[in-house]
Coordinates of C-alpha atoms in Angstrom, one line a residue:
M234 CA 15.0 -31.0 33.4
V235 CA 17.8 -30.9 30.9
A236 CA 16.8 -31.8 27.3
E237 CA 18.0 -34.8 25.3
T238 CA 19.9 -32.8 22.7
N239 CA 19.4 -35.0 19.7
D240 CA 15.6 -35.3 20.3
V241 CA 15.2 -31.5 20.8
Q242 CA 17.4 -30.7 17.8
N243 CA 15.4 -33.1 15.6
F244 CA 12.1 -31.4 16.7
I245 CA 13.2 -27.8 16.3
A246 CA 14.9 -28.5 13.0
V247 CA 11.5 -29.0 11.3
Q248 CA 9.7 -26.1 13.0
A249 CA 8.9 -23.0 10.9
L250 CA 10.9 -20.6 13.2
F251 CA 14.1 -22.5 13.1
Q252 CA 14.0 -24.7 10.0
H253 CA 16.2 -22.5 7.9
L254 CA 19.1 -22.5 10.5
A255 CA 22.4 -24.2 9.9
E256 CA 23.1 -27.4 11.9
S257 CA 25.6 -25.7 14.1
N258 CA 23.0 -23.1 15.1
L259 CA 20.4 -25.8 15.8
E260 CA 22.9 -27.6 18.0
Y261 CA 23.7 -24.4 19.8
L262 CA 20.0 -23.8 20.5
S263 CA 19.3 -27.4 21.6
N264 CA 22.2 -27.2 24.1
N265 CA 20.4 -24.2 25.6
I266 CA 16.9 -25.6 25.9
Y267 CA 15.3 -27.1 29.0
V268 CA 12.2 -29.4 28.9
A269 CA 9.3 -28.6 31.2
Y270 CA 5.9 -30.1 31.8
Q271 CA 2.6 -28.7 33.0
K272 CA -0.8 -30.5 33.6
S273 CA -4.1 -29.3 32.1
G274 CA -5.5 -26.4 34.1
G275 CA -2.1 -25.1 35.2
E276 CA -0.5 -21.8 34.3
L277 CA 2.9 -21.0 32.8
E278 CA 5.2 -18.3 34.1
V279 CA 4.8 -15.2 31.9
G280 CA 7.8 -13.3 33.3
T281 CA 11.4 -14.1 32.4
G282 CA 12.4 -14.9 36.0
E283 CA 15.8 -14.2 37.6
A284 CA 17.4 -17.6 38.4
K285 CA 16.8 -19.0 34.9
P286 CA 15.6 -16.2 32.5
V287 CA 13.7 -17.7 29.6
G288 CA 13.8 -16.0 26.2
L289 CA 11.3 -18.2 24.3
V290 CA 8.8 -21.0 25.1
M291 CA 7.9 -23.5 22.4
V292 CA 5.1 -26.1 22.7
R293 CA 6.3 -29.7 22.0
S294 CA 2.9 -31.4 22.7
G295 CA -0.4 -30.5 24.1
S296 CA -1.9 -27.0 23.9
L297 CA -2.0 -23.6 25.6
E298 CA -4.1 -20.5 25.5
I299 CA -3.2 -16.9 26.2
R300 CA -5.9 -14.6 27.8
D301 CA -5.8 -11.1 29.2
A302 CA -6.9 -10.2 32.7
Q303 CA -10.5 -9.8 31.5
H304 CA -10.3 -13.4 30.2
N305 CA -10.5 -12.4 26.6
L306 CA -8.9 -15.0 24.3
I307 CA -5.7 -13.6 22.7
D308 CA -4.2 -16.7 21.2
R309 CA -4.1 -20.5 21.2
L310 CA -0.9 -22.5 20.8
S311 CA -0.2 -26.1 19.8
A312 CA 2.8 -28.1 18.8
G313 CA 5.5 -25.9 17.2
D314 CA 3.9 -22.6 18.3
F315 CA 5.8 -20.3 20.7
F316 CA 5.5 -17.3 22.9
I317 CA 8.1 -14.8 24.1
P318 CA 7.8 -14.3 27.9
R319 CA 9.3 -10.8 27.9
V320 CA 6.8 -9.6 25.4
L321 CA 3.8 -10.9 27.4
A322 CA 5.3 -9.4 30.6
Q323 CA 5.6 -6.0 28.9
A324 CA 2.1 -6.0 27.3
P325 CA -0.1 -3.1 28.4
A326 CA -2.6 -5.6 29.9
E327 CA -1.8 -8.6 32.1
M328 CA -1.4 -11.8 30.2
I329 CA -2.2 -15.3 31.5
V330 CA -0.9 -18.5 29.8
R331 CA -3.1 -21.4 30.8
V332 CA -2.6 -25.1 29.8
L333 CA -5.6 -26.6 27.9
E334 CA -4.2 -30.1 27.4
D335 CA -1.2 -31.7 29.3
C336 CA 1.7 -29.8 27.8
L337 CA 5.3 -30.6 27.2
Y338 CA 7.2 -27.5 26.3
Y339 CA 10.7 -26.2 25.7
E340 CA 12.3 -23.2 27.4
L341 CA 15.1 -21.5 25.4
S342 CA 17.5 -19.5 27.6
E343 CA 17.3 -15.7 27.3
S344 CA 21.0 -15.4 26.3
A345 CA 20.6 -18.0 23.5
F346 CA 17.4 -16.4 22.3
Q347 CA 18.9 -13.0 22.1
S348 CA 22.0 -14.3 20.4
I349 CA 20.2 -16.0 17.6
R350 CA 17.7 -13.1 17.2
S351 CA 20.5 -10.6 16.9
N352 CA 22.2 -12.6 14.2
D353 CA 19.3 -13.9 12.1
E354 CA 17.3 -11.5 10.0
D355 CA 14.2 -13.7 9.6
I356 CA 13.9 -14.6 13.3
S357 CA 14.4 -10.9 14.3
R358 CA 11.7 -9.7 11.9
L359 CA 9.2 -12.4 13.1
C360 CA 9.9 -11.6 16.7
D361 CA 9.4 -7.8 16.1
T362 CA 6.1 -8.6 14.4
Y363 CA 5.1 -10.8 17.4
A364 CA 6.0 -8.0 19.8
R365 CA 3.9 -5.5 18.0
S366 CA 0.9 -7.8 18.1
Y367 CA 0.9 -7.3 21.8
Q368 CA 1.5 -3.6 21.4
A369 CA 4.9 -3.9 23.0
D370 CA 7.9 -2.1 21.7
P371 CA 10.8 -4.5 21.8
S372 CA 13.3 -1.7 21.4
K373 CA 12.2 -0.3 24.8
S374 CA 13.3 -3.5 26.6
E375 CA 16.4 -2.9 28.7
N376 CA 18.1 -6.0 27.4
A377 CA 16.7 -5.9 23.9
P378 CA 19.1 -7.1 21.2
A379 CA 20.5 -4.8 18.6
P380 CA 18.3 -5.0 15.5
A381 CA 19.5 -7.5 12.9
V382 CA 21.1 -6.0 9.8
R383 CA 18.5 -5.9 7.1
K384 CA 19.3 -7.3 3.7
Q385 CA 19.5 -4.5 1.1
H386 CA 18.1 -4.6 -2.3
T387 CA 20.2 -6.5 -4.8
F388 CA 20.1 -3.6 -7.3
T389 CA 21.4 -0.8 -5.1
D390 CA 22.0 1.3 -8.2
S391 CA 18.3 1.2 -9.2
Y392 CA 16.6 4.6 -9.5
L393 CA 14.2 3.4 -6.8
D394 CA 17.0 3.7 -4.3
Q395 CA 18.5 7.0 -5.4
S396 CA 17.9 10.3 -3.6
V397 CA 16.6 13.3 -5.4
K398 CA 19.3 15.5 -4.0
D399 CA 22.0 13.3 -5.6
Y400 CA 20.6 13.9 -9.2
M401 CA 19.0 17.4 -9.1
T402 CA 20.6 20.3 -10.9
A403 CA 21.7 22.9 -8.2
P404 CA 21.5 25.7 -7.3
A405 CA 18.0 26.6 -8.3
F406 CA 17.7 29.6 -10.7
C407 CA 15.0 31.9 -9.3
A408 CA 13.5 35.2 -10.1
S409 CA 10.7 37.6 -9.0
P410 CA 7.3 37.4 -10.5
N411 CA 7.5 41.1 -11.3
I412 CA 10.4 40.8 -13.8
T413 CA 9.5 41.0 -17.5
I414 CA 9.1 38.1 -19.8
R415 CA 12.1 39.3 -21.8
R416 CA 14.3 39.4 -18.6
A417 CA 13.2 35.9 -17.7
A418 CA 14.1 34.7 -21.2
Q419 CA 17.5 36.4 -20.9
I420 CA 18.2 34.7 -17.5
M421 CA 17.3 31.3 -19.0
T422 CA 19.5 31.9 -22.1
N423 CA 22.5 33.2 -20.1
N424 CA 22.4 30.2 -17.7
K425 CA 21.6 27.6 -20.4
I426 CA 18.5 26.4 -18.5
S427 CA 15.1 25.4 -19.9
S428 CA 13.1 26.5 -16.8
L429 CA 13.1 29.3 -14.3
L430 CA 11.6 29.2 -10.8
I431 CA 9.5 32.2 -9.7
T432 CA 9.7 33.0 -6.0
E433 CA 8.3 35.4 -3.5
D434 CA 10.0 35.8 -0.1
E435 CA 12.0 32.7 -1.1
R436 CA 8.8 30.6 -1.5
L437 CA 8.0 28.9 -4.8
V438 CA 5.0 30.5 -6.5
G439 CA 5.5 29.5 -10.1
I440 CA 7.7 28.2 -12.9
M441 CA 8.5 29.5 -16.4
T442 CA 9.7 26.9 -19.0
D443 CA 10.7 27.0 -22.7
R444 CA 7.3 25.5 -23.4
D445 CA 5.5 28.4 -21.6
L446 CA 7.5 30.9 -23.7
R447 CA 6.4 29.1 -26.9
T448 CA 2.7 28.4 -26.1
R449 CA 1.8 31.3 -23.8
V450 CA 4.0 34.2 -25.2
V451 CA 5.0 33.6 -28.8
A452 CA 2.0 31.7 -30.0
K453 CA -0.5 34.2 -28.4
G454 CA 1.5 37.3 -29.3
V455 CA 2.0 38.5 -25.7
A456 CA 4.4 41.4 -25.4
D457 CA 7.8 40.5 -23.8
T458 CA 7.5 43.6 -21.6
E459 CA 4.6 42.0 -19.6
P460 CA 5.4 40.6 -16.2
V461 CA 6.3 37.0 -16.1
S462 CA 3.6 36.3 -13.5
G463 CA 1.0 36.5 -16.3
V464 CA 2.4 33.6 -18.3
M465 CA 4.2 31.4 -15.7
T466 CA 2.7 28.1 -14.5
P467 CA 1.4 29.0 -10.9
K468 CA 1.7 26.6 -8.0
P469 CA 3.9 24.0 -9.8
H470 CA 4.3 20.4 -8.6
C471 CA 7.5 20.0 -6.6
I472 CA 9.4 17.4 -4.5
D473 CA 11.4 17.5 -1.3
M474 CA 15.1 17.1 -1.7
R475 CA 15.0 14.1 0.6
G476 CA 12.6 12.3 -1.6
R477 CA 13.5 9.5 -4.0
L478 CA 13.7 9.5 -7.8
H479 CA 11.0 6.9 -7.8
Q480 CA 8.6 9.4 -6.3
A481 CA 9.8 12.2 -8.6
Q482 CA 9.2 10.1 -11.6
L483 CA 5.7 9.2 -10.5
V484 CA 4.9 13.0 -10.1
M485 CA 6.3 13.8 -13.6
M486 CA 4.6 10.9 -15.3
S487 CA 1.2 11.5 -13.7
S488 CA 1.3 15.2 -14.3
G489 CA 2.8 15.2 -17.8
I490 CA 5.6 17.5 -16.9
H491 CA 9.4 17.5 -17.7
H492 CA 10.7 19.9 -15.0
L493 CA 10.2 19.3 -11.3
P494 CA 11.4 21.9 -8.7
V495 CA 13.2 20.5 -5.7
V496 CA 12.6 22.2 -2.4
D497 CA 13.9 22.1 1.2
R498 CA 11.1 23.1 3.6
D499 CA 9.3 24.9 0.7
V500 CA 12.5 26.8 -0.3
P501 CA 13.7 25.9 -3.9
V502 CA 17.1 24.4 -3.9
G503 CA 17.3 22.8 -7.3
M504 CA 15.6 21.4 -10.4
L505 CA 15.0 17.8 -11.6
G506 CA 14.4 17.0 -15.2
M507 CA 13.6 13.8 -17.1
S508 CA 17.2 13.7 -18.3
D509 CA 18.3 13.6 -14.6
I510 CA 16.2 10.6 -14.0
M511 CA 17.5 8.9 -17.1
R512 CA 21.0 9.2 -15.6
A513 CA 19.9 6.8 -12.9
N514 CA 20.3 4.0 -15.4
N515 CA 16.8 2.4 -15.0
L516 CA 14.7 3.4 -18.0
E517 CA 12.1 0.7 -18.2
P518 CA 9.1 2.6 -16.7
L519 CA 10.1 5.8 -18.5
S520 CA 10.5 3.9 -21.8
L521 CA 7.0 2.5 -21.5
T522 CA 5.6 6.0 -20.6
R523 CA 7.3 7.5 -23.7
G524 CA 5.8 4.7 -25.8
I525 CA 2.3 5.4 -24.3
N526 CA 2.6 9.1 -24.9
N527 CA 3.8 8.6 -28.5
A528 CA 1.1 6.1 -29.4
T529 CA -1.4 7.4 -32.0
T530 CA -3.8 4.4 -32.1
V531 CA -5.3 1.9 -29.7
T532 CA -3.3 -0.9 -31.4
E533 CA 0.0 0.9 -30.7
L534 CA -1.0 1.5 -27.1
A535 CA -1.9 -2.2 -26.7
A536 CA 1.6 -3.2 -28.0
V537 CA 3.3 -1.0 -25.4
A538 CA 1.0 -2.2 -22.6
A539 CA 1.9 -5.8 -23.5
K540 CA 5.4 -5.1 -22.1
L541 CA 4.0 -4.2 -18.6
P542 CA 4.0 -7.8 -17.2
D543 CA 7.7 -8.2 -18.1
L544 CA 8.5 -5.0 -16.3
V545 CA 6.7 -6.1 -13.2
V546 CA 8.6 -9.4 -13.2
K547 CA 11.8 -7.5 -13.4
L548 CA 10.8 -5.3 -10.5
I549 CA 9.9 -8.4 -8.4
E550 CA 13.3 -10.0 -9.2
R551 CA 15.0 -6.8 -8.0
D552 CA 13.2 -7.1 -4.6
T553 CA 11.3 -3.9 -5.2
R554 CA 9.0 -3.0 -2.4
P555 CA 5.4 -4.0 -3.1
Y556 CA 3.9 -0.6 -2.6
E557 CA 6.4 0.8 -5.2
V558 CA 5.4 -1.8 -7.7
G559 CA 1.8 -0.9 -7.1
E560 CA 2.6 2.8 -7.7
I561 CA 4.5 2.0 -10.9
I562 CA 1.7 -0.2 -12.4
T563 CA -0.9 2.4 -11.4
S564 CA 1.1 5.2 -13.0
L565 CA 1.3 3.3 -16.2
S566 CA -2.5 2.6 -16.1
D567 CA -3.0 6.3 -15.5
A568 CA -0.8 7.1 -18.5
L569 CA -2.8 4.6 -20.7
T570 CA -6.1 6.2 -19.5
R571 CA -4.9 9.8 -20.2
R572 CA -3.6 8.8 -23.7
L573 CA -6.9 7.1 -24.5
L574 CA -8.8 10.2 -23.3
R575 CA -6.7 12.4 -25.7
L576 CA -7.3 9.9 -28.6
A577 CA -11.0 10.0 -27.8
E578 CA -11.0 13.8 -28.1
T579 CA -9.4 13.6 -31.5
V580 CA -12.3 11.3 -32.6
Y581 CA -15.3 13.0 -30.9
G582 CA -14.1 16.6 -30.6
K583 CA -13.7 18.9 -27.6
P584 CA -15.9 18.0 -24.6
P585 CA -19.0 20.2 -24.2
C586 CA -18.5 20.9 -20.5
T587 CA -16.1 20.7 -17.5
W588 CA -15.5 17.0 -16.5
A589 CA -13.1 14.6 -14.7
W590 CA -12.3 11.0 -15.2
L591 CA -12.5 9.1 -11.8
A592 CA -10.6 6.0 -10.8
F593 CA -11.9 3.8 -8.0
G594 CA -10.6 0.8 -6.1
S595 CA -7.0 -0.3 -6.4
Q596 CA -6.2 2.2 -9.2
A597 CA -7.5 5.0 -7.0
R598 CA -5.3 3.7 -4.1
Q599 CA -2.3 3.3 -6.4
E600 CA -2.2 -0.4 -5.4
Q601 CA -2.8 -2.1 -8.7
M602 CA -1.2 -5.4 -9.5
L603 CA -1.1 -7.8 -12.4
G604 CA -4.6 -8.7 -13.5
S605 CA -6.3 -5.7 -12.0
D606 CA -9.5 -4.7 -13.8
Q607 CA -11.2 -1.4 -14.5
D608 CA -13.2 0.7 -11.9
N609 CA -13.9 4.2 -13.3
A610 CA -16.5 6.8 -13.9
L611 CA -17.2 10.3 -15.2
I612 CA -18.2 13.5 -13.3
Y613 CA -19.5 16.6 -15.0
A614 CA -20.0 20.2 -13.8
N615 CA -23.5 20.9 -12.6
N616 CA -24.3 23.2 -15.6
A617 CA -23.9 20.2 -18.0
D618 CA -27.1 19.6 -20.1
D619 CA -28.3 16.5 -22.0
S620 CA -25.8 17.1 -24.8
A621 CA -23.0 16.3 -22.3
D622 CA -24.0 12.7 -21.9
A623 CA -24.8 12.3 -25.6
Y624 CA -21.1 13.2 -26.2
F625 CA -19.6 11.2 -23.3
A626 CA -21.4 7.9 -24.0
P627 CA -19.3 7.0 -27.0
F628 CA -16.3 8.8 -25.6
A629 CA -16.3 6.6 -22.4
R630 CA -17.0 3.5 -24.5
F631 CA -13.9 4.3 -26.6
V632 CA -11.7 4.6 -23.5
N633 CA -13.1 1.5 -21.7
D634 CA -12.7 -0.6 -24.9
G635 CA -9.1 0.8 -25.3
L636 CA -8.2 -0.1 -21.7
D637 CA -9.6 -3.6 -22.2
A638 CA -7.4 -4.0 -25.4
C639 CA -4.4 -2.9 -23.3
G640 CA -4.9 -5.7 -20.8
I641 CA -6.9 -3.8 -18.1
H642 CA -10.0 -5.8 -18.4
R643 CA -13.6 -4.8 -18.0
C644 CA -15.1 -4.7 -14.5
P645 CA -17.3 -7.8 -14.0
G646 CA -19.7 -5.6 -12.1
D647 CA -19.8 -3.0 -15.0
I648 CA -18.4 -0.2 -12.8
M649 CA -17.1 1.7 -15.8
A650 CA -17.7 5.1 -17.3
S651 CA -19.4 3.4 -20.3
N652 CA -22.2 2.5 -18.0
P653 CA -24.7 5.5 -17.9
K654 CA -25.2 4.8 -14.2
W655 CA -21.7 6.0 -13.5
R656 CA -21.8 9.3 -15.6
M657 CA -23.3 12.1 -13.5
T658 CA -23.0 15.7 -12.5
L659 CA -21.4 16.7 -9.3
A660 CA -24.8 17.1 -7.7
G661 CA -25.8 13.7 -9.0
W662 CA -22.8 12.1 -7.5
Q663 CA -23.5 13.9 -4.2
Q664 CA -27.0 12.6 -4.1
T665 CA -25.8 9.0 -4.9
F666 CA -23.2 9.0 -2.1
N667 CA -25.8 10.5 0.3
Y668 CA -28.2 7.6 -0.6
W669 CA -25.4 5.0 0.0
I670 CA -24.6 6.6 3.4
Q671 CA -28.3 6.7 4.4
E672 CA -29.4 3.4 2.9
R673 CA -28.6 0.2 4.9
S674 CA -28.8 -2.4 2.1
P675 CA -25.9 -4.8 1.3
K676 CA -25.8 -3.3 -2.2
A677 CA -25.3 0.2 -0.9
L678 CA -22.5 -0.9 1.4
M679 CA -20.9 -2.8 -1.5
H680 CA -20.9 0.3 -3.6
A681 CA -19.6 2.4 -0.7
S682 CA -16.7 0.1 -0.2
I683 CA -15.7 0.6 -3.8
F684 CA -16.5 4.2 -4.6
F685 CA -15.2 5.8 -1.4
D686 CA -11.7 5.1 -2.8
M687 CA -11.7 7.7 -5.5
R688 CA -9.0 9.6 -7.3
P689 CA -9.0 11.9 -10.4
V690 CA -7.0 10.6 -13.4
A691 CA -7.7 13.5 -15.8
G692 CA -9.9 16.6 -16.0
D693 CA -11.0 19.2 -13.5
L694 CA -9.5 18.4 -10.1
E695 CA -11.8 20.8 -8.3
L696 CA -14.9 18.8 -9.2
V697 CA -13.4 15.8 -7.4
N698 CA -12.2 17.8 -4.4
H699 CA -15.8 19.1 -4.0
L700 CA -17.2 15.6 -4.1
R701 CA -14.6 14.1 -1.8
G702 CA -15.1 16.9 0.8
Y703 CA -18.9 16.3 0.7
V704 CA -18.5 12.5 1.1
L705 CA -16.1 12.7 4.0
A706 CA -18.3 15.2 5.9
K707 CA -21.4 13.0 5.4
A708 CA -19.7 9.8 6.3
R709 CA -18.0 11.2 9.4
S710 CA -21.3 12.4 10.9
N711 CA -23.2 9.1 10.4
T712 CA -22.2 6.6 13.2
I713 CA -24.7 4.0 12.0
F714 CA -23.2 4.0 8.6
L715 CA -19.7 3.5 10.0
A716 CA -21.0 0.6 12.1
L717 CA -22.5 -1.0 9.0
M718 CA -19.3 -0.4 7.0
T719 CA -17.5 -2.2 9.8
Q720 CA -19.9 -5.1 9.8
N721 CA -19.4 -5.3 6.0
A722 CA -15.6 -5.2 6.4
L723 CA -15.6 -8.0 8.9
E724 CA -17.0 -10.4 6.2
H725 CA -13.5 -10.3 4.8
S726 CA -11.8 -12.1 7.7
P727 CA -8.3 -13.5 7.6
P728 CA -8.2 -17.2 6.6
L729 CA -7.3 -18.6 10.1
G730 CA -9.1 -21.2 12.0
F731 CA -8.6 -23.0 15.3
F732 CA -5.0 -23.0 16.5
K733 CA -4.2 -20.5 13.7
Q734 CA -4.5 -23.1 10.9
F735 CA -5.1 -21.8 7.4
V736 CA -8.7 -21.9 6.2
L737 CA -8.4 -22.7 2.5
E738 CA -10.9 -21.8 -0.3
K739 CA -13.3 -24.5 -1.4
D740 CA -14.1 -23.0 -4.8
G741 CA -13.8 -25.5 -7.6
D742 CA -11.3 -23.5 -9.6
H743 CA -9.3 -22.5 -6.5
N744 CA -9.7 -25.4 -4.2
H745 CA -7.2 -25.6 -1.3
T746 CA -5.7 -22.1 -1.9
L747 CA -5.6 -18.8 -0.1
D748 CA -7.1 -15.7 -1.6
L749 CA -4.4 -13.1 -0.8
K750 CA -6.5 -10.2 -2.0
K751 CA -10.0 -10.9 -0.6
R752 CA -8.8 -12.5 2.6
G753 CA -5.5 -10.7 2.8
T754 CA -4.7 -7.1 1.6
I755 CA -8.4 -6.1 1.3
T756 CA -8.9 -6.8 5.0
I757 CA -6.3 -4.1 5.8
V758 CA -7.7 -1.8 3.0
D759 CA -11.1 -2.0 4.7
I760 CA -9.7 -1.1 8.1
A761 CA -7.8 1.9 6.8
R762 CA -10.9 3.1 4.8
N763 CA -13.3 2.9 7.8
Y764 CA -10.9 4.7 10.2
S765 CA -10.2 7.4 7.6
L766 CA -13.9 8.0 6.9
A767 CA -14.5 8.3 10.6
A768 CA -11.8 11.0 10.8
A769 CA -12.5 12.7 7.5
I770 CA -8.9 11.9 6.3
S771 CA -8.6 12.6 2.5
E772 CA -5.7 10.2 1.8
V773 CA -6.6 7.3 -0.5
N774 CA -3.6 5.1 -0.6
T775 CA -3.8 2.5 2.2
I776 CA -0.3 3.1 3.7
S777 CA -0.8 6.9 3.4
R778 CA -4.1 6.5 5.2
L779 CA -2.6 4.6 8.0
Q780 CA 0.2 7.0 8.4
A781 CA -2.2 10.0 8.4
M782 CA -4.3 8.3 11.1
E783 CA -1.2 8.0 13.3
R784 CA -0.4 11.7 12.8
A785 CA -4.1 12.6 13.6
G786 CA -4.0 10.4 16.7
V787 CA -6.8 8.2 15.4
M788 CA -4.7 5.0 15.6
S789 CA -1.7 4.1 17.8
R790 CA 1.8 4.1 16.4
E791 CA 2.1 0.4 17.3
L792 CA -1.1 -0.6 15.4
V793 CA -0.2 1.4 12.4
A794 CA 3.3 -0.1 12.2
S795 CA 1.8 -3.6 12.5
L796 CA -0.8 -3.0 9.8
V797 CA 1.8 -1.4 7.4
D798 CA 4.1 -4.4 7.9
A799 CA 1.3 -6.9 7.4
H800 CA 0.0 -5.2 4.3
E801 CA 3.5 -5.1 2.7
F802 CA 4.2 -8.7 3.7
I803 CA 1.0 -10.1 2.3
A804 CA 1.2 -7.9 -0.8
G805 CA 4.8 -9.1 -1.3
I806 CA 3.8 -12.7 -1.2
R807 CA 0.9 -12.0 -3.6
L808 CA 3.1 -10.2 -6.0
Q809 CA 5.7 -12.9 -5.9
A810 CA 3.1 -15.6 -6.7
Q811 CA 1.8 -13.5 -9.6
G812 CA 5.3 -13.2 -11.0
E813 CA 5.8 -16.9 -10.8
K814 CA 2.5 -17.6 -12.5
F815 CA 3.3 -15.2 -15.3
H816 CA 6.7 -16.9 -15.8
A817 CA 5.0 -20.3 -16.0
G818 CA 2.4 -19.1 -18.5
D819 CA -0.5 -19.7 -16.0
T820 CA -3.4 -17.4 -15.4
V821 CA -2.4 -14.5 -13.1
D822 CA -4.7 -14.3 -10.1
N823 CA -4.7 -13.7 -6.4
Q824 CA -4.7 -17.4 -5.3
L825 CA -1.8 -19.1 -3.5
D826 CA -1.3 -22.7 -2.4
P827 CA 0.4 -22.3 1.1
K828 CA 2.2 -25.5 0.5
T829 CA 4.5 -23.7 -1.9
L830 CA 5.8 -21.5 0.9
S831 CA 8.6 -22.4 3.2
P832 CA 7.5 -23.2 6.8
L833 CA 9.0 -19.9 8.1
V834 CA 7.1 -17.8 5.6
R835 CA 3.9 -19.8 6.3
H836 CA 4.4 -19.0 10.0
Q837 CA 5.0 -15.3 9.2
L838 CA 1.9 -15.2 7.1
K839 CA -0.1 -16.7 9.9
E840 CA 1.3 -14.0 12.3
A841 CA 0.3 -11.3 9.7
F842 CA -3.2 -12.6 9.5
Q843 CA -3.4 -12.8 13.3
L844 CA -2.4 -9.1 13.5
V845 CA -5.2 -8.2 11.0
R846 CA -7.7 -10.2 13.1
Q847 CA -6.7 -8.3 16.2
A848 CA -7.1 -5.0 14.3
Q849 CA -10.5 -6.0 13.1
A850 CA -11.5 -6.7 16.6
A851 CA -10.3 -3.2 17.6
M852 CA -12.3 -1.7 14.7
K853 CA -15.4 -3.5 15.8
A854 CA -15.1 -2.3 19.3
R855 CA -14.6 1.3 18.2
F856 CA -17.3 1.6 15.5
G857 CA -19.8 -1.1 16.5
G858 CA -21.9 1.4 18.3
G859 CA -24.4 -1.2 19.5
V860 CA -25.3 -2.1 15.9
L861 CA -22.9 -5.1 15.4

């Protein structure tokens, strides 16, 4: 029957999906809505029909459930919830919509639905997410609307949005590794450049810089008639010309270099220097990095680190992508750690053996946010003797104390290099990981979920590569361990209850809030980690892991896209809430009162949690192996 326009408009005006629309749009929708009724036990039409194609169905009263052909429960809907018939009809498995309680529902015409979806960014994004939750690609639909125009960042001139190719110095000045050091210096002088790329068959094999000439030639008395190959920096870091300045800056900051070759399919095409990045007119991270590198005491470092929260708030206000904020915070944490390691060497002298400083958890994944604490350790070469730990005990304590002074607080579980449990040789670490993989205790699984996300911050990279390769090989071959890791991951379930209502924390300090880390982003981190362990994928960052799994055929493109979107959405809300708490002078944590969100954002958050729940179910089915 035709709807009573005023009554319908009043109802949809307060629903999450449509609340933000102008009155004229609400009136347009209500004029294109029909009211329908179905008794308990009946079924609703899933297809769009021909005589009266339906674009969207919204429940006014009563309840529905969606099940697949095997009668597995997919979703339950109550007042205000909706489904899109076209998406259900295109799902890989047959979907059945059954009425649980006598149901009054609204049918929005296909033409009106497509019109509002094409012209409203928020509705378009939500419908795309909904479509992916059923593994349907809305772009493949014959009558799918053109995608809504996405809002661009407010600060379009930020270095985060600039292309490397727009700021590099081109062309690249290249030479053969067989030329003499004198000839290389002449080329650099004649062309007024401070670095020269060394190539073989057009492929980059090294770089010679002014610093190399000072430290490797002049300071060591090397004859300038020697070939440049003996003093160049081999296998230098580089970046693709299609990359962004943000990525280039992270490489330069994390590696302590000032020249970054730019390549196009491994062929050098230009050079990027710190001065080129400075031209992008966004110097805040660079300024902090310079302050960190110039600090000579822990007190000076702490003064620089105190500026980090202000920088993060600025990045949030500029609508910076959450993963980029995480990378920037992590790069500054890495810089603080490396500077403290250098200061420690000035206090305790040169280390007695080959070593590496390891980061775990969010720092390893480059996903740190405000309030992140320390998770770190030390690894030594196998030939280290007892004197190594005697040296590194005060050394590590100095670094951990320094990080705490800089606002990166101590790990509550004491997972830090100052704890002798987490200072071992390579063989010791291999034995420890092997124990965790073989042992089935909750503590072993807890350690595995933390330590399997590892990344070297300083020291000998090869030590860490050997350890990572060993761990991946052991984990991949142990199906029982993967099943137990899955069981452990499922303890972090999205906070959704019956009819997709939020399940809030009941802790005294955080009563009636959502934990956006433990119940949000960590759920996706766990999924990505378990799949990557099963496939021996070496990536550590969560989004990089998901993308690598798609390339390896371990996870479908649709599921990867859904999880990436959900991770970014939840991380964005978490980051925004942290910025607001910092502004208000409150303690920065991971808690959020959902009442502070708009109805549409609450609805989108529920959809993101629902996607994660479905991905967890898929993980359980894949790795359960009869153990779960």
